[in-house]
Short mmCIF file of C-alpha atoms and ligand atoms in Angstrom, two decimals:
data_model
loop_
_atom_site.label_atom_id
_atom_site.label_comp_id
_atom_site.label_asym_id
_atom_site.label_seq_id
_atom_site.Cartn_x
_atom_site.Cartn_y
_atom_site.Cartn_z
CA MET M 1332 -113.83 -136.12 7.98
CA SER M 1333 -112.63 -133.51 10.48
CA ASN M 1334 -114.98 -132.18 13.16
CA LYS M 1335 -114.91 -128.68 11.71
CA GLN M 1336 -117.99 -127.89 9.62
CA ALA M 1337 -117.32 -126.74 6.06
CA SER M 1338 -118.37 -123.09 5.66
CA PHE M 1339 -121.04 -122.22 3.10
CA TYR M 1340 -118.39 -120.81 0.75
CA GLN M 1341 -116.24 -123.91 1.17
CA SER M 1342 -119.25 -126.14 0.48
CA VAL M 1343 -119.99 -124.29 -2.77
CA GLY M 1344 -116.30 -124.55 -3.70
CA ARG M 1345 -116.25 -128.29 -3.00
CA SER M 1346 -119.34 -128.87 -5.13
CA PHE M 1347 -117.79 -126.81 -7.92
CA ASP M 1348 -114.53 -128.78 -7.79
CA LYS M 1349 -116.35 -132.13 -7.78
CA ALA M 1350 -118.25 -131.13 -10.94
CA ALA M 1351 -115.34 -129.34 -12.62
CA ALA M 1352 -113.24 -132.51 -12.37
CA LEU M 1353 -115.80 -134.23 -14.58
CA THR M 1354 -115.54 -131.62 -17.35
CA LYS M 1355 -112.85 -131.22 -19.98
CA HIS M 1356 -112.37 -127.46 -19.62
CA PRO M 1357 -108.83 -126.14 -19.16
CA LYS M 1358 -107.77 -125.45 -15.57
CA GLY M 1359 -107.27 -121.72 -16.17
CA LEU M 1360 -110.82 -121.37 -17.43
CA LEU M 1361 -112.26 -123.31 -14.49
CA ASP M 1362 -110.22 -121.17 -12.08
CA GLN M 1363 -111.60 -118.03 -13.69
CA ILE M 1364 -115.18 -119.30 -13.50
CA LYS M 1365 -114.79 -120.20 -9.82
CA VAL M 1366 -113.38 -116.96 -8.38
CA CYS M 1367 -115.33 -113.85 -7.38
CA ASN M 1368 -114.45 -111.03 -9.80
CA SER M 1369 -115.20 -108.04 -7.54
CA VAL M 1370 -115.79 -107.85 -3.81
CA TYR M 1371 -116.84 -104.53 -2.33
CA GLN M 1372 -116.98 -104.18 1.41
CA MET M 1373 -118.28 -100.92 2.81
CA ASN M 1374 -118.88 -99.34 6.21
CA PHE M 1375 -121.13 -96.32 6.47
CA PRO M 1376 -122.72 -94.32 9.28
CA VAL M 1377 -126.48 -94.13 9.77
CA LYS M 1378 -128.26 -92.09 12.42
CA ILE M 1379 -130.27 -94.42 14.63
CA GLY M 1380 -132.16 -92.63 17.42
CA ASN M 1381 -129.83 -90.04 18.93
CA SER M 1382 -126.56 -91.63 17.85
CA TYR M 1383 -124.77 -92.92 14.80
CA GLN M 1384 -124.25 -96.59 14.00
CA VAL M 1385 -121.61 -97.91 11.62
CA ILE M 1386 -123.21 -100.40 9.26
CA GLU M 1387 -121.15 -103.14 7.59
CA ALA M 1388 -122.30 -104.14 4.11
CA TYR M 1389 -121.18 -105.94 0.95
CA ARG M 1390 -121.82 -106.32 -2.73
CA VAL M 1391 -120.05 -109.15 -4.51
CA GLN M 1392 -120.03 -109.58 -8.28
CA HIS M 1393 -119.00 -113.14 -8.86
CA SER M 1394 -118.79 -113.21 -12.64
CA HIS M 1395 -118.57 -110.55 -15.32
CA HIS M 1396 -118.78 -112.99 -18.22
CA ARG M 1397 -122.23 -111.51 -18.77
CA GLN M 1398 -123.50 -108.14 -17.72
CA PRO M 1399 -125.39 -106.89 -15.88
CA THR M 1400 -124.70 -109.01 -12.87
CA LYS M 1401 -127.71 -109.99 -10.80
CA GLY M 1402 -128.51 -111.14 -7.30
CA GLY M 1403 -130.52 -110.32 -4.21
CA ILE M 1404 -129.75 -108.19 -1.18
CA ARG M 1405 -129.83 -109.87 2.21
CA PHE M 1406 -130.47 -108.09 5.52
CA SER M 1407 -129.32 -110.28 8.40
CA HIS M 1408 -127.12 -109.98 11.46
CA LEU M 1409 -125.27 -113.08 10.21
CA VAL M 1410 -124.08 -111.47 6.96
CA ASN M 1411 -120.34 -111.81 6.32
CA GLN M 1412 -118.06 -111.57 3.31
CA GLU M 1413 -117.76 -115.32 2.73
CA GLU M 1414 -121.51 -115.79 2.88
CA VAL M 1415 -122.09 -113.09 0.27
CA MET M 1416 -119.34 -114.58 -1.91
CA ALA M 1417 -120.98 -118.01 -1.72
CA LEU M 1418 -124.39 -116.57 -2.59
CA ALA M 1419 -122.95 -114.53 -5.48
CA SER M 1420 -121.21 -117.63 -6.87
CA LEU M 1421 -124.45 -119.61 -6.77
CA MET M 1422 -126.16 -116.80 -8.69
CA THR M 1423 -123.78 -117.22 -11.64
CA TYR M 1424 -124.50 -120.94 -11.92
CA LYS M 1425 -128.21 -120.40 -11.33
CA CYS M 1426 -128.50 -117.79 -14.09
CA ALA M 1427 -126.56 -120.01 -16.50
CA LEU M 1428 -128.71 -123.01 -15.69
CA VAL M 1429 -131.99 -121.25 -16.44
CA ASP M 1430 -130.61 -119.27 -19.40
CA VAL M 1431 -130.94 -115.88 -17.77
CA PRO M 1432 -128.22 -113.79 -19.44
CA PHE M 1433 -126.63 -112.29 -16.32
CA GLY M 1434 -123.48 -112.80 -14.29
CA GLY M 1435 -123.99 -113.64 -10.61
CA ALA M 1436 -123.90 -111.12 -7.75
CA LYS M 1437 -125.21 -110.74 -4.21
CA GLY M 1438 -125.47 -108.03 -1.57
CA GLY M 1439 -125.55 -108.21 2.18
CA VAL M 1440 -126.18 -105.68 4.93
CA LYS M 1441 -125.26 -106.82 8.42
CA VAL M 1442 -128.41 -105.77 10.28
CA SER M 1443 -131.24 -107.60 11.93
CA PRO M 1444 -134.33 -105.93 10.38
CA ARG M 1445 -136.44 -106.68 13.45
CA LYS M 1446 -134.27 -104.39 15.57
CA TYR M 1447 -135.00 -101.31 13.45
CA THR M 1448 -138.06 -99.21 12.70
CA PRO M 1449 -139.20 -98.91 9.06
CA GLU M 1450 -137.79 -95.35 8.98
CA GLN M 1451 -134.40 -96.56 10.18
CA LEU M 1452 -134.42 -99.42 7.66
CA GLU M 1453 -135.25 -96.92 4.94
CA ARG M 1454 -132.27 -94.76 5.93
CA ILE M 1455 -129.97 -97.81 5.91
CA THR M 1456 -131.27 -99.01 2.52
CA ARG M 1457 -130.97 -95.59 0.90
CA ARG M 1458 -127.45 -95.06 2.22
CA TYR M 1459 -126.40 -98.54 1.04
CA THR M 1460 -127.79 -97.68 -2.42
CA VAL M 1461 -125.78 -94.45 -2.52
CA GLU M 1462 -122.63 -96.43 -1.73
CA LEU M 1463 -123.42 -98.85 -4.57
CA ILE M 1464 -124.02 -95.99 -7.02
CA ARG M 1465 -120.77 -94.28 -6.04
CA LYS M 1466 -118.74 -97.38 -6.87
CA GLY M 1467 -120.70 -98.40 -10.00
CA PHE M 1468 -122.15 -101.44 -8.28
CA ILE M 1469 -125.75 -100.79 -9.36
CA GLY M 1470 -127.35 -99.85 -12.68
CA PRO M 1471 -129.59 -101.41 -15.36
CA GLY M 1472 -126.56 -102.49 -17.39
CA LEU M 1473 -124.13 -102.97 -14.49
CA ASP M 1474 -125.58 -104.80 -11.54
CA VAL M 1475 -129.26 -105.30 -10.73
CA PRO M 1476 -130.22 -106.27 -7.15
CA ALA M 1477 -133.44 -107.98 -6.03
CA PRO M 1478 -134.98 -109.16 -2.73
CA ASP M 1479 -133.45 -111.91 -0.63
CA TYR M 1480 -133.64 -112.97 3.02
CA GLY M 1481 -134.86 -110.04 5.14
CA THR M 1482 -135.80 -107.77 2.23
CA GLY M 1483 -138.80 -107.44 -0.09
CA ALA M 1484 -140.64 -105.10 -2.45
CA ARG M 1485 -140.53 -102.25 0.09
CA GLU M 1486 -136.73 -102.16 0.18
CA MET M 1487 -136.59 -102.42 -3.63
CA ALA M 1488 -138.88 -99.36 -3.85
CA TRP M 1489 -136.45 -97.38 -1.65
CA ILE M 1490 -133.55 -98.50 -3.82
CA VAL M 1491 -135.12 -97.46 -7.12
CA ASP M 1492 -136.24 -94.14 -5.67
CA THR M 1493 -132.72 -93.36 -4.41
CA TYR M 1494 -131.22 -94.40 -7.75
CA GLN M 1495 -133.60 -92.20 -9.71
CA GLN M 1496 -132.94 -89.22 -7.48
CA MET M 1497 -129.25 -89.48 -8.27
CA LYS M 1498 -129.60 -90.47 -11.94
CA ASN M 1499 -132.26 -88.02 -12.98
CA GLY M 1500 -133.30 -88.53 -16.61
CA GLU M 1501 -131.63 -91.92 -17.12
CA LEU M 1502 -134.15 -93.56 -19.46
CA ASP M 1503 -133.85 -97.12 -18.14
CA SER M 1504 -133.26 -96.23 -14.50
CA ILE M 1505 -136.33 -98.17 -13.38
CA ALA M 1506 -134.51 -101.38 -14.42
CA CYS M 1507 -131.77 -100.81 -11.80
CA VAL M 1508 -133.47 -103.23 -9.40
CA THR M 1509 -136.14 -105.95 -9.64
CA GLY M 1510 -138.72 -107.25 -7.20
CA LYS M 1511 -140.26 -103.78 -7.03
CA PRO M 1512 -143.92 -103.25 -6.07
CA VAL M 1513 -146.18 -103.71 -9.12
CA ALA M 1514 -147.32 -100.10 -8.81
CA GLN M 1515 -143.68 -99.00 -9.18
CA ASN M 1516 -142.89 -100.87 -12.36
CA GLY M 1517 -142.57 -104.28 -10.78
CA ILE M 1518 -144.09 -107.31 -12.43
CA ARG M 1519 -147.11 -109.38 -11.46
CA GLY M 1520 -146.04 -112.78 -10.15
CA ARG M 1521 -142.59 -111.77 -8.83
CA THR M 1522 -143.45 -111.98 -5.11
CA GLU M 1523 -144.47 -115.64 -5.36
CA ALA M 1524 -141.98 -116.53 -8.14
CA THR M 1525 -139.37 -118.41 -6.13
CA GLY M 1526 -141.94 -120.56 -4.31
CA ARG M 1527 -143.86 -121.15 -7.52
CA GLY M 1528 -140.63 -122.21 -9.22
CA VAL M 1529 -139.94 -124.65 -6.37
CA PHE M 1530 -143.37 -126.16 -6.95
CA TYR M 1531 -142.87 -126.43 -10.74
CA GLY M 1532 -139.45 -128.02 -10.19
CA LEU M 1533 -140.78 -130.60 -7.74
CA ARG M 1534 -143.80 -131.40 -9.90
CA GLU M 1535 -141.58 -131.82 -12.96
CA MET M 1536 -139.15 -134.14 -11.24
CA LEU M 1537 -141.93 -136.25 -9.77
CA SER M 1538 -143.50 -136.62 -13.20
CA TYR M 1539 -140.75 -138.98 -14.39
CA ASP M 1540 -141.45 -142.58 -13.41
CA ASP M 1541 -137.80 -143.67 -13.55
CA ASP M 1542 -136.65 -140.70 -11.44
CA CYS M 1543 -139.29 -141.54 -8.83
CA LYS M 1544 -138.18 -145.17 -8.81
CA ARG M 1545 -134.60 -144.07 -8.17
CA MET M 1546 -135.75 -141.76 -5.36
CA GLY M 1547 -137.93 -144.46 -3.84
CA VAL M 1548 -141.21 -142.55 -4.06
CA GLU M 1549 -144.48 -143.02 -5.92
CA PRO M 1550 -144.72 -140.91 -9.11
CA GLY M 1551 -146.64 -137.63 -8.97
CA ILE M 1552 -146.65 -134.74 -6.54
CA GLU M 1553 -150.26 -135.30 -5.46
CA GLY M 1554 -150.63 -136.44 -1.86
CA LYS M 1555 -146.94 -136.07 -0.98
CA THR M 1556 -146.23 -134.89 2.56
CA MET M 1557 -144.00 -131.86 3.12
CA VAL M 1558 -142.21 -130.17 6.01
CA ILE M 1559 -141.05 -126.56 5.63
CA GLN M 1560 -138.38 -124.66 7.54
CA GLY M 1561 -138.97 -120.89 7.33
CA LEU M 1562 -142.38 -119.37 6.67
CA GLY M 1563 -140.99 -116.33 4.85
CA ASN M 1564 -141.42 -115.43 1.21
CA VAL M 1565 -140.02 -118.64 -0.28
CA GLY M 1566 -141.37 -121.08 2.31
CA TYR M 1567 -144.85 -119.59 2.37
CA TYR M 1568 -145.38 -119.59 -1.38
CA THR M 1569 -143.75 -122.99 -1.87
CA GLY M 1570 -146.20 -124.38 0.68
CA THR M 1571 -149.40 -122.59 -0.36
CA ILE M 1572 -148.88 -123.23 -4.09
CA SER M 1573 -147.91 -126.88 -3.51
CA ILE M 1574 -151.09 -127.36 -1.45
CA LYS M 1575 -153.38 -125.56 -3.90
CA GLU M 1576 -151.97 -126.72 -7.23
CA GLY M 1577 -150.26 -129.98 -6.26
CA ALA M 1578 -152.55 -131.39 -3.54
CA VAL M 1579 -149.53 -131.66 -1.24
CA LYS M 1580 -150.04 -132.01 2.52
CA VAL M 1581 -147.80 -129.77 4.65
CA ILE M 1582 -147.49 -131.61 7.97
CA GLY M 1583 -144.75 -129.61 9.70
CA VAL M 1584 -143.48 -126.02 9.85
CA SER M 1585 -140.40 -124.72 11.62
CA GLU M 1586 -139.85 -121.04 12.42
CA ILE M 1587 -137.55 -119.08 14.71
CA GLU M 1588 -139.83 -119.69 17.71
CA GLY M 1589 -140.10 -123.47 17.23
CA THR M 1590 -141.50 -126.33 15.17
CA ILE M 1591 -145.09 -127.54 14.89
CA VAL M 1592 -146.55 -130.70 13.38
CA LYS M 1593 -150.09 -131.53 12.35
CA GLU M 1594 -150.50 -134.90 10.66
CA ASP M 1595 -153.76 -134.05 8.88
CA GLY M 1596 -152.20 -131.01 7.18
CA ILE M 1597 -151.58 -127.37 8.04
CA ASP M 1598 -153.51 -124.57 6.38
CA LEU M 1599 -150.60 -122.21 5.72
CA VAL M 1600 -152.77 -119.20 4.98
CA LYS M 1601 -154.37 -119.58 8.42
CA LEU M 1602 -151.00 -120.29 10.05
CA PHE M 1603 -149.51 -117.16 8.52
CA LYS M 1604 -152.37 -115.06 9.86
CA PHE M 1605 -152.13 -116.78 13.24
CA ARG M 1606 -148.41 -115.87 13.42
CA LYS M 1607 -149.15 -112.30 12.42
CA ASP M 1608 -151.78 -111.99 15.14
CA THR M 1609 -149.94 -113.82 17.94
CA GLY M 1610 -146.30 -113.36 16.94
CA SER M 1611 -145.69 -117.12 16.84
CA ILE M 1612 -146.61 -120.33 15.04
CA LEU M 1613 -146.71 -122.15 18.39
CA GLY M 1614 -150.19 -122.94 19.69
CA PHE M 1615 -151.72 -123.11 16.20
CA PRO M 1616 -155.04 -124.95 16.68
CA GLY M 1617 -154.72 -128.73 16.24
CA SER M 1618 -150.91 -128.72 16.13
CA LYS M 1619 -148.26 -130.25 18.39
CA THR M 1620 -145.04 -128.43 19.27
CA LEU M 1621 -141.75 -130.33 19.08
CA LYS M 1622 -139.49 -130.05 22.14
CA VAL M 1623 -136.46 -129.10 20.05
CA ARG M 1624 -136.89 -126.65 17.18
CA GLU M 1625 -134.13 -128.26 15.09
CA ASP M 1626 -135.95 -131.62 15.11
CA TRP M 1627 -137.92 -130.52 12.03
CA VAL M 1628 -135.09 -132.24 10.15
CA GLY M 1629 -136.17 -135.66 11.42
CA ILE M 1630 -139.93 -135.45 10.81
CA GLU M 1631 -141.11 -138.37 8.71
CA CYS M 1632 -142.35 -137.03 5.37
CA ASP M 1633 -141.74 -137.29 1.62
CA ILE M 1634 -140.25 -133.84 1.00
CA LEU M 1635 -138.20 -131.69 3.36
CA VAL M 1636 -138.12 -128.04 2.29
CA PRO M 1637 -135.44 -125.92 3.97
CA ALA M 1638 -136.48 -122.34 3.10
CA ALA M 1639 -134.64 -120.24 5.69
CA LEU M 1640 -130.85 -120.00 5.67
CA GLU M 1641 -127.73 -121.92 4.65
CA SER M 1642 -126.08 -124.81 6.53
CA GLN M 1643 -129.28 -125.90 8.29
CA ILE M 1644 -128.72 -129.57 7.49
CA HIS M 1645 -125.18 -130.35 8.56
CA LYS M 1646 -123.16 -133.36 9.52
CA GLY M 1647 -124.51 -133.14 13.08
CA ASN M 1648 -128.14 -133.70 12.08
CA ALA M 1649 -128.03 -135.24 8.57
CA LYS M 1650 -128.47 -138.75 9.98
CA GLN M 1651 -131.86 -137.74 11.44
CA VAL M 1652 -133.35 -137.11 7.99
CA LYS M 1653 -136.15 -139.55 7.16
CA ALA M 1654 -137.47 -137.81 4.03
CA ARG M 1655 -136.67 -139.26 0.60
CA ILE M 1656 -136.31 -135.81 -1.00
CA ILE M 1657 -134.72 -132.58 0.18
CA ALA M 1658 -135.95 -129.65 -1.89
CA GLU M 1659 -133.43 -126.83 -1.51
CA ALA M 1660 -135.70 -123.78 -1.58
CA ALA M 1661 -133.10 -121.81 0.42
CA ASN M 1662 -129.57 -121.24 -0.83
CA GLY M 1663 -127.01 -123.69 0.54
CA PRO M 1664 -129.19 -125.31 3.24
CA VAL M 1665 -127.24 -128.59 3.08
CA THR M 1666 -123.51 -128.52 3.81
CA ALA M 1667 -121.08 -130.55 1.70
CA ASP M 1668 -120.43 -132.88 4.68
CA ALA M 1669 -124.15 -133.46 5.20
CA GLU M 1670 -124.61 -134.09 1.51
CA ALA M 1671 -122.08 -136.94 1.59
CA ILE M 1672 -124.04 -138.59 4.45
CA LEU M 1673 -127.41 -138.06 2.77
CA LEU M 1674 -126.32 -139.42 -0.59
CA LYS M 1675 -125.12 -142.57 1.15
CA LYS M 1676 -128.55 -142.87 2.77
CA GLY M 1677 -130.12 -142.63 -0.71
CA VAL M 1678 -131.76 -139.24 -0.10
CA THR M 1679 -132.26 -137.16 -3.24
CA ILE M 1680 -131.27 -133.49 -2.96
CA ILE M 1681 -132.77 -131.14 -5.54
CA PRO M 1682 -130.15 -128.42 -5.70
CA ASP M 1683 -130.77 -124.76 -4.85
CA MET M 1684 -129.21 -123.46 -8.04
CA TYR M 1685 -132.04 -125.12 -9.96
CA LEU M 1686 -134.94 -125.26 -7.55
CA ASN M 1687 -135.01 -121.67 -6.33
CA ALA M 1688 -134.18 -120.12 -9.71
CA GLY M 1689 -137.80 -118.95 -10.16
CA GLY M 1690 -137.01 -115.66 -8.44
CA VAL M 1691 -134.22 -114.65 -10.79
CA THR M 1692 -136.17 -115.92 -13.80
CA VAL M 1693 -139.10 -113.62 -13.09
CA SER M 1694 -136.68 -110.83 -12.14
CA TYR M 1695 -135.29 -111.21 -15.66
CA PHE M 1696 -138.82 -110.80 -17.05
CA GLU M 1697 -139.23 -107.68 -14.91
CA TRP M 1698 -135.95 -106.25 -16.17
CA LEU M 1699 -137.02 -106.89 -19.79
CA LYS M 1700 -140.39 -105.28 -19.08
CA ASN M 1701 -138.68 -102.22 -17.62
CA LEU M 1702 -136.33 -101.89 -20.60
CA SER M 1703 -139.18 -102.18 -23.07
CA HIS M 1704 -141.34 -99.76 -21.05
CA VAL M 1705 -144.50 -101.76 -21.69
CA ARG M 1706 -146.53 -104.21 -19.64
CA TYR M 1707 -146.60 -107.82 -20.86
CA GLY M 1708 -149.86 -108.63 -22.56
CA ARG M 1709 -150.77 -105.02 -23.29
CA ILE M 1710 -150.17 -105.27 -27.00
CA GLN M 1711 -151.50 -108.70 -27.90
CA LYS M 1712 -154.18 -109.53 -25.31
CA ARG M 1713 -157.12 -107.96 -27.13
CA PHE M 1714 -155.94 -109.24 -30.52
CA ASP M 1715 -155.74 -112.82 -29.17
CA GLN M 1716 -159.15 -112.50 -27.53
CA ASN M 1717 -160.74 -111.40 -30.82
CA ALA M 1718 -158.99 -114.16 -32.80
CA PHE M 1719 -160.07 -116.88 -30.31
CA SER M 1720 -163.59 -115.49 -30.31
CA ASN M 1721 -163.71 -115.72 -34.13
CA ILE M 1722 -162.54 -119.36 -34.00
CA VAL M 1723 -165.20 -120.26 -31.43
CA GLY M 1724 -167.77 -118.48 -33.60
CA LEU M 1725 -166.74 -120.54 -36.63
CA VAL M 1726 -166.85 -123.81 -34.66
CA GLU M 1727 -170.37 -122.91 -33.48
CA LYS M 1728 -171.43 -122.10 -37.03
CA PHE M 1729 -170.11 -125.38 -38.47
CA THR M 1730 -171.35 -127.62 -35.66
CA GLY M 1731 -174.63 -125.85 -35.07
CA LYS M 1732 -173.96 -125.97 -31.32
CA THR M 1733 -173.46 -123.09 -28.92
CA VAL M 1734 -170.65 -122.88 -26.38
CA GLY M 1735 -171.76 -121.93 -22.83
CA ALA M 1736 -170.80 -118.52 -21.43
CA LYS M 1737 -168.28 -119.97 -18.96
CA GLU M 1738 -166.56 -122.12 -21.61
CA ARG M 1739 -166.54 -119.19 -24.03
CA ASP M 1740 -164.77 -116.99 -21.46
CA PHE M 1741 -162.23 -119.75 -20.86
CA LEU M 1742 -161.58 -120.41 -24.56
CA THR M 1743 -161.36 -116.81 -25.69
CA ARG M 1744 -159.38 -115.25 -22.88
CA GLY M 1745 -156.22 -113.36 -23.89
CA ALA M 1746 -153.19 -113.68 -21.61
CA ASP M 1747 -152.60 -111.11 -18.86
CA GLU M 1748 -149.15 -110.27 -17.55
CA VAL M 1749 -149.38 -112.77 -14.70
CA ASP M 1750 -150.40 -115.58 -17.08
CA LEU M 1751 -147.38 -114.92 -19.29
CA VAL M 1752 -145.04 -114.69 -16.31
CA ARG M 1753 -146.26 -118.03 -14.94
CA SER M 1754 -146.05 -119.64 -18.36
CA GLY M 1755 -142.47 -118.38 -18.85
CA LEU M 1756 -141.49 -119.58 -15.40
CA GLU M 1757 -143.05 -123.02 -15.90
CA GLU M 1758 -141.29 -123.41 -19.25
CA THR M 1759 -137.98 -122.38 -17.68
CA MET M 1760 -138.22 -124.86 -14.81
CA ILE M 1761 -139.22 -127.71 -17.13
CA THR M 1762 -136.42 -127.00 -19.62
CA ALA M 1763 -133.73 -126.59 -16.97
CA TYR M 1764 -134.71 -129.87 -15.29
CA ALA M 1765 -134.54 -131.67 -18.64
CA GLN M 1766 -131.00 -130.33 -19.10
CA ILE M 1767 -129.83 -131.40 -15.64
CA ARG M 1768 -131.45 -134.79 -16.14
CA GLU M 1769 -129.71 -135.19 -19.47
CA THR M 1770 -126.30 -134.45 -17.90
CA PHE M 1771 -127.10 -136.85 -15.06
CA ARG M 1772 -127.96 -139.66 -17.46
CA ARG M 1773 -125.23 -138.94 -20.03
CA LYS M 1774 -122.23 -138.63 -17.69
CA LYS M 1775 -121.48 -141.94 -16.07
CA LYS M 1776 -119.53 -140.60 -13.12
CA VAL M 1777 -122.18 -138.10 -12.05
CA GLU M 1778 -123.78 -139.48 -8.90
CA ASP M 1779 -126.08 -136.67 -7.82
CA LEU M 1780 -128.23 -133.86 -9.19
CA ARG M 1781 -126.10 -131.07 -7.70
CA THR M 1782 -123.07 -132.26 -9.63
CA ALA M 1783 -125.21 -132.59 -12.77
CA ALA M 1784 -126.54 -129.04 -12.28
CA PHE M 1785 -123.03 -127.66 -11.70
CA ILE M 1786 -121.68 -129.36 -14.84
CA THR M 1787 -124.57 -128.04 -16.92
CA ALA M 1788 -123.97 -124.51 -15.61
CA ILE M 1789 -120.16 -124.65 -15.90
CA ASP M 1790 -120.45 -125.79 -19.54
CA LYS M 1791 -122.63 -122.81 -20.34
CA VAL M 1792 -120.41 -120.26 -18.59
CA ALA M 1793 -117.31 -121.80 -20.22
CA SER M 1794 -118.98 -121.55 -23.61
CA ASP M 1795 -119.73 -117.85 -22.95
CA TYR M 1796 -116.12 -117.19 -22.02
CA MET M 1797 -114.96 -118.89 -25.22
CA THR M 1798 -117.46 -116.97 -27.34
CA LEU M 1799 -116.17 -113.77 -25.79
CA GLY M 1800 -112.71 -114.76 -26.97
CA VAL M 1801 -111.27 -114.55 -23.46
CA PHE M 1802 -110.32 -118.22 -23.65
CA PRO M 1803 -109.68 -119.38 -27.21
P1 NAD P 774 -137.53 -114.32 4.32
O1 NAD P 774 -136.77 -113.37 5.14
O2 NAD P 774 -138.75 -113.86 3.61
O3 NAD P 774 -137.95 -115.62 5.16
C1 NAD P 774 -137.08 -116.43 5.87
C2 NAD P 774 -137.84 -117.05 7.04
O4 NAD P 774 -136.99 -118.01 7.69
C3 NAD P 774 -138.22 -116.01 8.09
O5 NAD P 774 -139.60 -116.12 8.36
C4 NAD P 774 -137.36 -116.40 9.30
O6 NAD P 774 -138.00 -116.10 10.54
C5 NAD P 774 -137.17 -117.87 9.10
N1 NAD P 774 -136.01 -118.43 9.79
C6 NAD P 774 -134.77 -117.89 9.94
N2 NAD P 774 -133.97 -118.69 10.66
C7 NAD P 774 -134.71 -119.78 10.96
C8 NAD P 774 -134.44 -120.97 11.69
N3 NAD P 774 -133.26 -121.21 12.24
N4 NAD P 774 -135.45 -121.88 11.81
C9 NAD P 774 -136.65 -121.67 11.27
N5 NAD P 774 -136.97 -120.55 10.56
C10 NAD P 774 -136.01 -119.62 10.42
O7 NAD P 774 -136.46 -114.89 3.28
P2 NAD P 774 -136.72 -115.54 1.86
O8 NAD P 774 -136.67 -114.48 0.84
O9 NAD P 774 -137.89 -116.44 1.93
O10 NAD P 774 -135.38 -116.39 1.69
C11 NAD P 774 -135.23 -117.67 2.27
C12 NAD P 774 -134.12 -118.41 1.55
O11 NAD P 774 -134.44 -118.52 0.15
C13 NAD P 774 -132.74 -117.76 1.60
O12 NAD P 774 -131.75 -118.77 1.60
C14 NAD P 774 -132.67 -117.01 0.28
O13 NAD P 774 -131.33 -116.77 -0.14
C15 NAD P 774 -133.38 -117.98 -0.63
N6 NAD P 774 -133.91 -117.40 -1.86
C16 NAD P 774 -134.78 -116.36 -1.81
C17 NAD P 774 -135.29 -115.84 -3.00
C18 NAD P 774 -136.33 -114.75 -3.03
O14 NAD P 774 -136.85 -114.45 -4.12
N7 NAD P 774 -136.70 -114.15 -1.91
C19 NAD P 774 -134.86 -116.36 -4.24
C20 NAD P 774 -133.97 -117.44 -4.24
C21 NAD P 774 -133.50 -117.94 -3.04
#
């Protein structure tokens, strides 16, 4: 091993090659699957205060085997072309894995959101959108962005508004971006979707006794201890949902300002509010602050959840890891070099392309909702409610017993949009894990879940290419 760290893009490439070598697809097809199909780098001026700033930005479409392409937009001062290419590549495999019929894409704008006012961010976002429109890099059937690191529903609202101003009358224009506010044709359950998917993925994996034995943990998610890096969208919802629905104990949180631990469990809702009020997680009542922020990696716990940025666990700190499971909520948080060390130590890594696929899954539901121009549940909810009510009525008649008001409400309730979204997400995470698991068990030379996930995804993309007739 050389001392130079593998870049994020190189790490993704190495994982792809390791998996591709275990498939029987022709080299030309594998080469085509691996490369980025279109890379668009742009520089545009935006007025900030009294002067103009040149903003560097990207949109990468990794694979056109399915259209539209899909992937988030990242706002960060660390954005660079290779990073966006790596993220776009992961999107292709992620979509294939969870049967979301899109090619992969990703966008990046090289700005630190904290250094700009909301008005300035709006100007940057709108100008970026115009650049995408001009080059055909956005549209309901072309390329559909979503939130990622540093962006959220607010930015998506600016994007759709800009798009609609320029594409007046386009019937499906609202489907040009997902992750929109619910009031602007977004979907209930999208904000929490990635974190909720992480929870479903973890719970599913921990439900298999033999998988738990291999990982060296007791079966079941209940009572597991967790440490989270990054209390943003993905980290926050992964933590709060795991606590509420999985009885997990979050004992450590790392943020930009430092890392805190609290052995008896951290209330993340209170911590989030505390950070909002004070500007920091440090000093949270009952917690201890670690001397070195990066030492979150070595906290003793069952599940380590990196939910910030890529390359956070690298060959310099991988040996510190004491957790049995690393749950990749972020994209690319473990470098290829670190992975080699961790696998030797017997640590199980649940790969990003599976574990954080909840976001794109629910984005797909949002896109479908926008194309059908009707809210989920609107048509059948009342019908279901009446049908269930009739069944309960019949049971009461035949048994001579009456169901209590609370039970009746529970039994006769029709599904709302959020219920259907959660159900679709849960089903997706369970099915995708079963497929990865099957590849892992079936292929003798597959030693880790990332390779199993890559093989599963590559097989699906290869099959698409062959169906398209591009590769006979
Ligand atoms: P976010 O901007 O909402 O939150 C990221 C958090 O990480 C921020 O609070 C930030 O302060 C913190 N952070 C940054 N550097 C840190 C460091 N060195 N140490 C500790 N904390 C640090 O972003 P997000 O949307 O939650 O995305 C996080 C990761 O999840 C990214 O890798 C992203 O690509 C991935 N992801 C996001 C989604 C989504 O739906 N938002 C979907 C799939 C994957």
